[in-house]
CSV table of C-alpha atoms and ligand atoms in Angstrom, one decimal:
chain,number,residue,atom,x,y,z
A,21,UNK,CA,99.6,117.2,114.3
A,22,UNK,CA,97.8,115.4,111.8
A,23,UNK,CA,95.2,117.5,111.5
A,24,UNK,CA,97.6,120.6,111.5
A,25,UNK,CA,99.9,119.6,108.9
A,26,UNK,CA,96.9,117.6,106.6
A,27,UNK,CA,95.9,121.5,106.3
A,28,UNK,CA,99.3,121.8,104.2
A,29,UNK,CA,98.6,119.0,102.0
A,30,UNK,CA,97.0,118.8,98.4
A,31,UNK,CA,93.8,119.0,97.5
A,32,UNK,CA,92.0,115.7,96.5
A,33,UNK,CA,93.0,114.8,92.8
A,34,UNK,CA,89.9,112.5,92.0
A,35,UNK,CA,87.2,114.0,94.2
A,36,UNK,CA,84.2,111.9,92.6
A,37,UNK,CA,86.2,108.4,93.1
A,38,UNK,CA,87.2,109.5,96.6
A,39,UNK,CA,83.5,110.1,97.5
A,40,UNK,CA,82.5,106.8,95.7
A,41,UNK,CA,85.0,105.0,97.9
A,42,UNK,CA,83.7,106.6,101.0
A,43,UNK,CA,79.6,106.2,100.0
A,44,UNK,CA,80.7,102.4,99.0
A,45,UNK,CA,83.1,101.8,101.9
A,46,UNK,CA,86.2,100.7,98.9
A,47,UNK,CA,89.1,100.5,101.4
A,48,UNK,CA,91.6,103.3,99.6
A,49,UNK,CA,94.6,104.2,101.1
A,50,UNK,CA,94.9,107.1,103.5
A,51,UNK,CA,95.7,110.5,102.2
A,52,UNK,CA,98.7,110.9,104.5
A,53,UNK,CA,100.2,107.7,103.1
A,54,UNK,CA,99.5,108.1,99.5
A,55,UNK,CA,101.1,111.6,99.7
A,56,UNK,CA,104.5,109.7,100.9
A,57,UNK,CA,104.2,107.2,98.6
A,58,UNK,CA,103.7,109.9,95.2
A,59,UNK,CA,107.0,111.8,96.8
A,60,UNK,CA,109.1,108.6,96.6
A,61,UNK,CA,107.6,107.6,93.2
A,62,UNK,CA,108.1,111.4,92.0
A,63,UNK,CA,111.8,111.2,93.3
A,64,UNK,CA,112.9,108.1,91.8
A,65,UNK,CA,110.8,108.6,88.3
A,66,UNK,CA,112.5,111.6,87.7
A,67,UNK,CA,115.8,109.5,87.2
A,68,UNK,CA,114.6,107.6,85.1
A,69,UNK,CA,113.2,107.1,81.4
A,70,UNK,CA,110.2,105.0,82.9
A,71,UNK,CA,108.6,103.9,86.4
A,72,UNK,CA,107.0,100.5,86.3
A,73,UNK,CA,104.7,100.0,89.3
A,74,UNK,CA,102.9,96.3,90.3
A,75,UNK,CA,99.7,97.2,92.3
A,76,UNK,CA,98.4,93.7,94.3
A,77,UNK,CA,94.9,94.9,95.2
A,78,UNK,CA,93.2,97.6,92.7
A,79,UNK,CA,90.0,97.9,93.9
A,80,UNK,CA,88.3,101.1,92.1
A,81,UNK,CA,91.9,102.2,91.0
A,82,UNK,CA,92.1,105.2,93.1
A,83,UNK,CA,95.6,104.4,94.2
A,84,UNK,CA,97.1,103.7,90.8
A,85,UNK,CA,95.4,106.8,89.5
A,86,UNK,CA,97.7,108.6,91.7
A,87,UNK,CA,100.5,107.2,91.1
A,88,UNK,CA,100.3,107.7,87.6
A,89,UNK,CA,99.5,111.4,88.4
A,90,UNK,CA,102.5,112.0,89.6
A,91,UNK,CA,104.8,111.7,86.3
A,92,UNK,CA,104.1,111.2,83.0
A,93,UNK,CA,106.8,108.0,82.8
A,94,UNK,CA,104.9,106.4,85.4
A,95,UNK,CA,103.0,103.1,84.3
A,96,UNK,CA,101.2,100.6,86.3
A,97,UNK,CA,99.7,96.9,86.1
A,98,UNK,CA,97.3,96.5,88.5
A,99,UNK,CA,95.7,93.1,89.7
A,100,UNK,CA,92.2,92.9,90.9
A,101,UNK,CA,89.8,90.0,91.4
A,102,UNK,CA,86.4,91.4,92.2
A,103,UNK,CA,83.9,91.8,89.3
A,104,UNK,CA,82.1,94.7,91.0
A,105,UNK,CA,85.8,96.7,91.5
A,106,UNK,CA,87.0,95.9,88.0
A,107,UNK,CA,83.8,97.2,86.8
A,108,UNK,CA,84.1,100.7,88.3
A,109,UNK,CA,88.0,100.9,87.5
A,110,UNK,CA,87.7,100.1,84.3
A,111,UNK,CA,85.5,102.9,83.5
A,112,UNK,CA,87.8,105.2,86.1
A,113,UNK,CA,91.0,104.1,84.1
A,114,UNK,CA,89.4,104.8,80.6
A,115,UNK,CA,88.5,108.2,82.0
A,116,UNK,CA,91.7,109.3,84.0
A,117,UNK,CA,94.2,106.4,83.1
A,118,UNK,CA,96.0,108.0,79.9
A,119,UNK,CA,96.7,104.4,78.8
A,120,UNK,CA,99.2,103.8,81.3
A,121,UNK,CA,97.4,101.4,83.5
A,122,UNK,CA,96.8,97.6,82.9
A,123,UNK,CA,94.2,96.1,84.8
A,124,UNK,CA,95.0,92.2,85.4
A,125,UNK,CA,91.5,90.7,86.1
A,126,UNK,CA,92.7,87.9,88.1
A,127,UNK,CA,93.0,86.3,91.6
A,128,UNK,CA,97.2,87.9,92.0
A,129,UNK,CA,97.6,84.2,93.6
A,130,UNK,CA,97.3,83.0,90.0
A,131,UNK,CA,99.0,85.7,87.9
A,132,UNK,CA,101.6,84.3,85.9
A,133,UNK,CA,103.4,87.4,84.9
A,134,UNK,CA,105.7,87.1,82.3
A,135,UNK,CA,109.5,86.4,83.2
A,136,UNK,CA,110.7,89.5,81.6
A,137,UNK,CA,108.1,91.7,84.1
A,138,UNK,CA,110.5,94.1,86.5
A,139,UNK,CA,109.3,96.8,88.6
A,140,UNK,CA,110.3,99.7,90.3
A,141,UNK,CA,108.2,99.4,92.7
A,142,UNK,CA,105.5,96.6,94.1
A,143,UNK,CA,102.3,97.7,96.2
A,144,UNK,CA,100.8,95.3,98.1
A,145,UNK,CA,97.3,95.9,99.5
A,146,UNK,CA,95.1,93.0,98.9
A,147,UNK,CA,94.0,90.6,101.2
A,148,UNK,CA,95.7,90.9,104.2
A,149,UNK,CA,96.0,87.1,105.4
A,150,UNK,CA,98.2,86.8,102.1
A,151,UNK,CA,100.8,89.2,102.2
A,152,UNK,CA,103.9,86.6,102.5
A,153,UNK,CA,102.7,84.8,100.0
A,154,UNK,CA,102.2,88.3,98.0
A,155,UNK,CA,105.7,89.5,98.8
A,156,UNK,CA,107.4,85.9,98.1
A,157,UNK,CA,105.6,85.9,94.8
A,158,UNK,CA,106.5,89.1,93.5
A,159,UNK,CA,109.4,90.4,94.8
A,160,UNK,CA,111.4,88.4,92.3
A,161,UNK,CA,110.2,90.8,89.7
A,162,UNK,CA,111.4,93.8,91.7
A,163,UNK,CA,114.2,95.8,90.1
A,164,UNK,CA,117.6,95.6,91.9
A,165,UNK,CA,117.1,99.2,93.2
A,166,UNK,CA,113.2,98.9,93.5
A,167,UNK,CA,111.3,99.2,96.8
A,168,UNK,CA,108.1,97.2,97.9
A,169,UNK,CA,105.5,98.5,99.5
A,170,UNK,CA,102.9,97.3,102.0
A,171,UNK,CA,99.5,99.1,103.5
A,172,UNK,CA,97.4,98.3,106.4
A,173,UNK,CA,100.2,97.2,108.5
A,174,UNK,CA,98.5,98.6,111.8
A,175,UNK,CA,95.2,97.1,110.5
A,176,UNK,CA,92.8,100.0,111.1
A,177,UNK,CA,93.8,100.2,115.1
A,178,UNK,CA,93.5,96.5,115.5
A,179,UNK,CA,96.7,95.2,115.9
A,180,UNK,CA,97.2,96.8,119.4
A,181,UNK,CA,94.3,95.3,121.3
A,182,UNK,CA,93.3,92.2,119.5
A,183,UNK,CA,91.7,90.5,122.6
A,184,UNK,CA,88.9,93.3,121.9
A,185,UNK,CA,88.1,91.7,118.2
A,186,UNK,CA,86.5,89.4,116.9
A,187,UNK,CA,87.8,86.0,116.2
A,188,UNK,CA,88.2,86.8,112.2
A,189,UNK,CA,89.6,90.0,113.4
A,190,UNK,CA,92.1,88.2,115.8
A,191,UNK,CA,92.9,85.8,112.7
A,192,UNK,CA,93.7,88.2,110.7
A,193,UNK,CA,96.0,90.4,113.2
A,194,UNK,CA,98.0,87.3,113.7
A,195,UNK,CA,98.4,86.9,110.2
A,196,UNK,CA,99.4,91.1,110.0
A,197,UNK,CA,101.6,90.5,112.7
A,198,UNK,CA,103.6,87.0,111.2
A,199,UNK,CA,104.3,89.2,108.0
A,200,UNK,CA,105.3,92.3,109.7
A,201,UNK,CA,108.0,89.3,111.7
A,202,UNK,CA,108.5,88.0,108.0
A,203,UNK,CA,109.3,91.0,107.0
A,204,UNK,CA,111.6,92.7,109.9
A,205,UNK,CA,113.6,89.5,110.0
A,206,UNK,CA,114.1,89.1,106.3
A,207,UNK,CA,117.6,88.4,105.0
A,208,UNK,CA,117.6,90.0,101.6
A,209,UNK,CA,115.5,93.3,102.5
A,210,UNK,CA,115.7,95.7,104.8
A,211,UNK,CA,112.5,97.1,106.0
A,212,UNK,CA,111.1,100.1,107.8
A,213,UNK,CA,107.7,100.3,109.2
A,214,UNK,CA,105.9,104.0,109.0
A,215,UNK,CA,103.4,104.8,111.5
A,216,UNK,CA,101.5,107.0,108.9
A,217,UNK,CA,98.0,106.3,108.0
A,218,UNK,CA,96.9,102.8,108.4
A,219,UNK,CA,100.8,102.1,108.8
A,220,UNK,CA,103.1,101.2,105.7
A,221,UNK,CA,106.2,99.5,105.3
A,222,UNK,CA,109.0,100.0,102.8
A,223,UNK,CA,111.5,97.5,101.7
A,224,UNK,CA,114.3,97.4,99.6
A,225,UNK,CA,116.8,94.7,98.6
A,226,UNK,CA,120.3,94.5,101.1
A,227,UNK,CA,123.2,96.2,98.9
A,228,UNK,CA,126.1,94.3,98.5
A,229,UNK,CA,127.4,97.4,99.7
A,230,UNK,CA,126.0,97.2,103.2
A,231,UNK,CA,127.8,98.3,106.0
A,232,UNK,CA,127.9,95.8,108.8
A,233,UNK,CA,126.1,97.0,112.2
B,306,SAH,N1,95.1,100.0,96.3
B,306,SAH,C1,93.7,100.4,96.5
B,306,SAH,C2,92.4,99.6,97.6
B,306,SAH,C3,92.6,98.2,97.4
B,306,SAH,S1,91.3,97.5,98.5
B,306,SAH,C4,93.9,102.0,97.0
B,306,SAH,O1,94.1,102.2,97.9
B,306,SAH,O2,92.9,102.6,96.4
B,306,SAH,C5,91.7,95.5,98.7
B,306,SAH,C6,91.4,95.2,97.2
B,306,SAH,O3,92.6,93.9,96.8
B,306,SAH,C7,90.1,94.5,96.9
B,306,SAH,O4,89.1,94.9,95.9
B,306,SAH,C8,90.0,93.1,96.9
B,306,SAH,O5,89.1,92.8,95.7
B,306,SAH,C9,91.3,92.7,96.5
B,306,SAH,N2,91.8,91.9,96.7
B,306,SAH,C10,92.0,91.1,97.6
B,306,SAH,N3,92.8,89.9,97.8
B,306,SAH,C11,93.1,90.0,96.3
B,306,SAH,C12,93.8,88.5,95.5
B,306,SAH,N4,94.3,87.3,96.0
B,306,SAH,N5,93.6,89.2,93.6
B,306,SAH,C13,93.3,90.0,93.4
B,306,SAH,N6,92.6,91.3,94.2
B,306,SAH,C14,92.4,90.7,95.6
B,307,MG,MG1,95.1,99.7,102.0
């Protein structure tokens, strides 16, 4: 099904950035997940004056460039700590960013966002073992009607057969599973886990009007 339906999906917007990622093993988001997120952004951004995104884990800017390509009123703050990635992302943003992407060159856990910062979408895609910390640190900056999307919750297929993996991978699997549990048990957020790409979650704040079941 995936192969068949993908024939109908859009062409790559930044072929040379995509090629670079493949050549240097930069773990960019998978096409199907990206298409879904772009669709959600488009739908939401068309009803707003500005649509603001915080991305945790920029790498070479592949996902953030796709996000801003959806609609001219989309703005991204994206966080990256790796020097090499920062270099490449900076040059990609200079060419294609239209001044709408702000790269924060720091460890995400050390970043101090201005108190007035607020986002329509927070995209968590950095060190997977830190997901709970990222969620707790940045979720206060989410607008009431915003959403938090996390990537790689299927961890390249490792979630289903951890016993066959190395100790490091098993540790990572445990951490990601803890995060998935944390999300599904969260009192303030409703999360759906979408088995697309490498697995993403979409979390929204529970509303005061929510129907109790
Ligand atoms: N979102 C990108 C891919 C990000 S890959 C895309 O889909 O195109 C994950 C990136 O997160 C790596 O470049 C890594 O250096 C960065 N990263 C991991 N932990 C981080 C942290 N604590 N602070 C900032 N960046 C981090
Ligand atoms: Mg990812």
